[in-house]
Short mmCIF file of C-alpha atoms and ligand atoms in Angstrom, two decimals:
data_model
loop_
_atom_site.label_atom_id
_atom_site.label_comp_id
_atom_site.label_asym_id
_atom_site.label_seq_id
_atom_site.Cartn_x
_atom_site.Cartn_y
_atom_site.Cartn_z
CA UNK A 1 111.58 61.29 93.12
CA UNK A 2 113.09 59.11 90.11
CA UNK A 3 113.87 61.47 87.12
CA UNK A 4 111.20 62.35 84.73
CA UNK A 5 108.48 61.29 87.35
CA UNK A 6 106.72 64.65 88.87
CA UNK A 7 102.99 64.30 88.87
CA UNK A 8 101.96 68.22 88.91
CA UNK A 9 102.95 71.53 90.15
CA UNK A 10 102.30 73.16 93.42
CA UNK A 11 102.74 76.97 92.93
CA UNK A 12 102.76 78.66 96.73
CA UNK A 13 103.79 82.23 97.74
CA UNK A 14 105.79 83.42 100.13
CA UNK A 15 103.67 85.16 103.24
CA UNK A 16 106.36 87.78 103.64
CA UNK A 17 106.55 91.53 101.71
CA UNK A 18 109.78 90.78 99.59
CA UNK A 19 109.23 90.56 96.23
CA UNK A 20 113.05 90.12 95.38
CA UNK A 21 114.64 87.15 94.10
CA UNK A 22 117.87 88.25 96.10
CA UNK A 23 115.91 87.18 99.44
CA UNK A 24 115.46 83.57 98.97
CA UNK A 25 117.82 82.72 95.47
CA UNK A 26 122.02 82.67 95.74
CA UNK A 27 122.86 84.27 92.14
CA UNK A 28 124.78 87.04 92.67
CA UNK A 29 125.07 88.69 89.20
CA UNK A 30 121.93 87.87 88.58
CA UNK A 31 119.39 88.69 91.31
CA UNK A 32 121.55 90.97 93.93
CA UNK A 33 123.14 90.64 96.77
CA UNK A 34 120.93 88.98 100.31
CA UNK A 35 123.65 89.89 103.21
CA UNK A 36 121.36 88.07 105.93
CA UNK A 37 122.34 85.03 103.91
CA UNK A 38 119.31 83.05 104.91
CA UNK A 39 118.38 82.51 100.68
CA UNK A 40 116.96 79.13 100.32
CA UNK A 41 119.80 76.85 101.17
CA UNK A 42 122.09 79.64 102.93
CA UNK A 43 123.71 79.12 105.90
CA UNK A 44 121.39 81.18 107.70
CA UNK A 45 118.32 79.46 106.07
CA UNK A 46 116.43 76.19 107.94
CA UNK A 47 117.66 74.65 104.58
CA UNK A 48 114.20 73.95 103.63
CA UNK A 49 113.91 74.90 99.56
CA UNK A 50 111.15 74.66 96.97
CA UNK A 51 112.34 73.65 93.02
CA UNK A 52 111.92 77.43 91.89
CA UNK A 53 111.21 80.71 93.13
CA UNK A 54 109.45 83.68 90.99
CA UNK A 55 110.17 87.47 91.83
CA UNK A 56 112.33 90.13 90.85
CA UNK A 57 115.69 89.89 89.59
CA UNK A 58 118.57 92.47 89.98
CA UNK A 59 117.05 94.72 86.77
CA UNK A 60 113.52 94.14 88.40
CA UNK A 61 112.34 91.93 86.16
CA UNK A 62 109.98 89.12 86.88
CA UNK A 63 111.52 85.97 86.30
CA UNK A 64 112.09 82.35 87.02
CA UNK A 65 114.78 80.74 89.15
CA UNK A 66 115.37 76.77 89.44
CA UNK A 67 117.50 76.32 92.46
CA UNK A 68 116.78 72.55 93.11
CA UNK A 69 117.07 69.62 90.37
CA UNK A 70 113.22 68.61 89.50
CA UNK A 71 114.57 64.97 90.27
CA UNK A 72 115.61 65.95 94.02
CA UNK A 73 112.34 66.02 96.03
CA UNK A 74 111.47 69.12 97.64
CA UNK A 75 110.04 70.05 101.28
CA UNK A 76 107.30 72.37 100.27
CA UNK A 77 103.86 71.69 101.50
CA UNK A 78 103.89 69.97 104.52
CA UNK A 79 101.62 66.93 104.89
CA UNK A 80 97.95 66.36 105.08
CA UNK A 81 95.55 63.30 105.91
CA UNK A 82 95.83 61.26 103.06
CA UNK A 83 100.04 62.18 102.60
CA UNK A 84 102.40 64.59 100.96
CA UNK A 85 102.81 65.68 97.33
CA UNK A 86 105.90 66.30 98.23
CA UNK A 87 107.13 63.06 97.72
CA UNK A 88 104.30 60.47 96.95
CA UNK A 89 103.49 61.49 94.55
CA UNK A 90 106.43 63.59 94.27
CA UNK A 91 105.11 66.97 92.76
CA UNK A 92 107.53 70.32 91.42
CA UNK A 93 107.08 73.25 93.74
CA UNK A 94 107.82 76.85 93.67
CA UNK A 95 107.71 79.80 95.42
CA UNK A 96 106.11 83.49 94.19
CA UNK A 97 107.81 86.23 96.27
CA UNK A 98 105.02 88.17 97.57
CA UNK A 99 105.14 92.01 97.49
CA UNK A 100 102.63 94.19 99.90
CA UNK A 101 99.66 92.23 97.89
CA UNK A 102 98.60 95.97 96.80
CA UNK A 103 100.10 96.13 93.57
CA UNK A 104 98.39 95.20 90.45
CA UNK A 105 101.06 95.47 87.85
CA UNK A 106 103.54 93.48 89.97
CA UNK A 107 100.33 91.19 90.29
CA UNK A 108 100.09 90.77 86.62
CA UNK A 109 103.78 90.31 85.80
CA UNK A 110 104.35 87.97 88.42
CA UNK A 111 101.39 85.14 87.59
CA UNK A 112 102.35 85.93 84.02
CA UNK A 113 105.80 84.82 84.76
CA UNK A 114 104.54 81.80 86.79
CA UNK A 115 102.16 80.70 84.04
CA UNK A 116 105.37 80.56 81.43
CA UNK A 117 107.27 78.56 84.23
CA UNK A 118 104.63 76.27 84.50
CA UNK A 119 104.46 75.91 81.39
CA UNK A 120 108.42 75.35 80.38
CA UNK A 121 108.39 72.63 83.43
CA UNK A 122 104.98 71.01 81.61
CA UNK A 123 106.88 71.01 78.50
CA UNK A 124 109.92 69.03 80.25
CA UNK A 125 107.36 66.43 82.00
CA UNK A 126 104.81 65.88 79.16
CA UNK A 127 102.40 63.90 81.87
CA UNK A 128 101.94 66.68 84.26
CA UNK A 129 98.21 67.57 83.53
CA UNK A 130 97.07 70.96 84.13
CA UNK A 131 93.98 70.01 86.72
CA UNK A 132 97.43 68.96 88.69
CA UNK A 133 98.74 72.37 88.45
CA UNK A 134 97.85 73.60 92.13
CA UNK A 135 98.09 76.03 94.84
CA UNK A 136 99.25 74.76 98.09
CA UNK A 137 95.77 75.77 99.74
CA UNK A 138 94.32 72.93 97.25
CA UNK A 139 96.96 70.58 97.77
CA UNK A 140 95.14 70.77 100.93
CA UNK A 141 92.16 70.47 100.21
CA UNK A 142 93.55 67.05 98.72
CA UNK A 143 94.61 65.93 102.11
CA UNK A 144 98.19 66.23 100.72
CA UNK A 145 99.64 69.26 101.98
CA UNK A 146 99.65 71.65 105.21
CA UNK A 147 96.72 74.03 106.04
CA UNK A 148 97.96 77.04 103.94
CA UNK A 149 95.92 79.48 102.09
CA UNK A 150 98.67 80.27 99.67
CA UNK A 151 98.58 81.47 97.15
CA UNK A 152 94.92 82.23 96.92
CA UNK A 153 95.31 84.50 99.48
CA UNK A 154 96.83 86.97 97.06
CA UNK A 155 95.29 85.85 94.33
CA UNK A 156 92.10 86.90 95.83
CA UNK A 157 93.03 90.32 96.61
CA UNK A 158 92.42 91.21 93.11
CA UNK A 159 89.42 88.98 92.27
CA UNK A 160 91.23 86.14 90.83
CA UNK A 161 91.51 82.19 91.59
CA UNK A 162 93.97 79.19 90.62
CA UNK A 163 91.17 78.29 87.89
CA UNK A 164 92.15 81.94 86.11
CA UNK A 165 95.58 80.80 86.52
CA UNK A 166 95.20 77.57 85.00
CA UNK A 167 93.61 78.92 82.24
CA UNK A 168 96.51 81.62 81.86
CA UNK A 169 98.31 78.41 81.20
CA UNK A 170 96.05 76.98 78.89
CA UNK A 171 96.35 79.59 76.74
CA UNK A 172 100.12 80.40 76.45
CA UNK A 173 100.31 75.82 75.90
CA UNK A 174 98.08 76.56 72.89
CA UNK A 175 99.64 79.38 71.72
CA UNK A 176 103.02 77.60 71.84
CA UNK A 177 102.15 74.02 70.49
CA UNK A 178 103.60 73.37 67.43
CA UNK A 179 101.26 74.17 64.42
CA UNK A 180 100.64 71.72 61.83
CA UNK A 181 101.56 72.70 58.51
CA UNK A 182 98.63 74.40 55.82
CA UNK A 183 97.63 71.53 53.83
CA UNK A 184 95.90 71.42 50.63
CA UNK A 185 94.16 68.03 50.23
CA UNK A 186 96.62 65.63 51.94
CA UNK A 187 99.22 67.28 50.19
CA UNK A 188 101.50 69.44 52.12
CA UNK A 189 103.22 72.69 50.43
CA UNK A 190 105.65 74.65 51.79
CA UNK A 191 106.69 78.34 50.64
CA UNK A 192 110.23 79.32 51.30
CA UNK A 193 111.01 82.74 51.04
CA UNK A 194 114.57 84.26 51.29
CA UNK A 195 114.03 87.85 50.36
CA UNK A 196 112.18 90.63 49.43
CA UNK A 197 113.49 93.18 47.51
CA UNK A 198 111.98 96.23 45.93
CA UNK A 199 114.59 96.34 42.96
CA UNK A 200 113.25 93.65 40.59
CA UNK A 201 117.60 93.11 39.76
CA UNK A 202 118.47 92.61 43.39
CA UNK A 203 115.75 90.12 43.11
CA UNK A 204 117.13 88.25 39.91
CA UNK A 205 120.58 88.60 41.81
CA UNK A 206 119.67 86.87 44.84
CA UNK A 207 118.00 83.96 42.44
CA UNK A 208 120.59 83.58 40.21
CA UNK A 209 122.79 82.92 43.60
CA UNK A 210 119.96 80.26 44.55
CA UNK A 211 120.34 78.35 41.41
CA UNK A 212 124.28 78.85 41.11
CA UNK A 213 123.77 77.09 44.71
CA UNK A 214 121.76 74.02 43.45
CA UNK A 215 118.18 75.51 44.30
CA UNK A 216 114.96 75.92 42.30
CA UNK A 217 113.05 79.15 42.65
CA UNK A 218 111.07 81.75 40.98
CA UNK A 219 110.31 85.77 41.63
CA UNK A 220 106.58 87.04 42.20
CA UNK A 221 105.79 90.99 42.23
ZN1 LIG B 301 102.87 77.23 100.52
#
């Protein structure tokens, strides 16, 4: 796909108990060690690789790995009746490394981590729009992907769908948008603060260095 152009997201999980980045991601010092070698692009892999994968690094800690440029399209979902996403139009894909799909906390910590992923690649590609953040069992649906059920089928183990997902990511895009600043009027104020102090002279100190350095400023109790 040209650079810049990804139309959504296609979040899919893995189908296997292995909920270690080490299995499917080559970073050493980062995720561990895989000695079967058959991580995504190993030589004992069938070469076929997604743009990330989510799962546990070498610390356990849920996190996101990129291991294919978002510009280099991916073989991820197959085809359907109507095409594939995975080239026209070309959407970003990653991988969630399933665990035994019994535990919640891993549960939690891993969508959480895939919601912030999704949400750093939305960030990079401004038109991705969340109704195009999808699983590969509704990429499907589409007529654009492979008969998977992925990854709904873990999502449902604990009551939970790709709507509760998207709305994970909803949230954390509002809560990191950038806030306007308070206005009063149409005029803007800003309050800069560079200390607080609970000795009224390390207070006239610090200002005195302010104004010595070209600033205005003033000392409230
Ligand atoms: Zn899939």
């Amino acid at each position: 796909m040209p650079s810049g152009s990804p139309a959504g997201i296609i979040v899919h999980s893995t189908a296997a108990n292995n909920p270690n980045l080490k299995r499917y991601v080559y970073a050493p010092d980062l995720v561990g060690v895989n000695p079967n070698k058959n991580w995504f692009g190993g030589e004992n892999s069938n070469l076929v690789t997604p743009h990330g994968v989510v799962g546990l690094d070498i610390n356990g800690e849920v996190r996101a790995a990129q291991i294919l440029p978002y510009d280099i399209c991916c073989w991820g979902c197959g085809s359907g009746t109507k095409g594939s996403y995975n080239f026209s139009p070309a959407y970003i894909q990653f991988e969630m490394c399933e665990d035994g799909l019994n535990d919640e906390n891993y549960f939690n910590r891993a969508f959480d981590a895939a919601a912030q992923y999704v949400v750093e690649i939305m960030k990079e590609f401004p038109q991705i729009k969340l109704e195009n953040v999808i699983s590969h069992k509704e990429a499907n649906a589409r007529g654009y992907a492979s008969a998977h059920g992925d990854p709904e089928n873990w999502l449902s183990k604990f009551g939970r769908d790709m709507d509760w997902f998207r709305d994970k990511v909803k949230k954390l895009l509002e809560d990191t948008a950038v806030k306007p600043p308070e206005t009063s009027g149409n005029k803007k104020f800003y309050r800069v603060q560079v200390g607080a102090f609970n000795d009224r002279k390390l207070a006239e100190n610090q200002l005195e260095k302010l104004k010595t350095a070209g600033f205005d400023g003033y000392i409230t109790e």
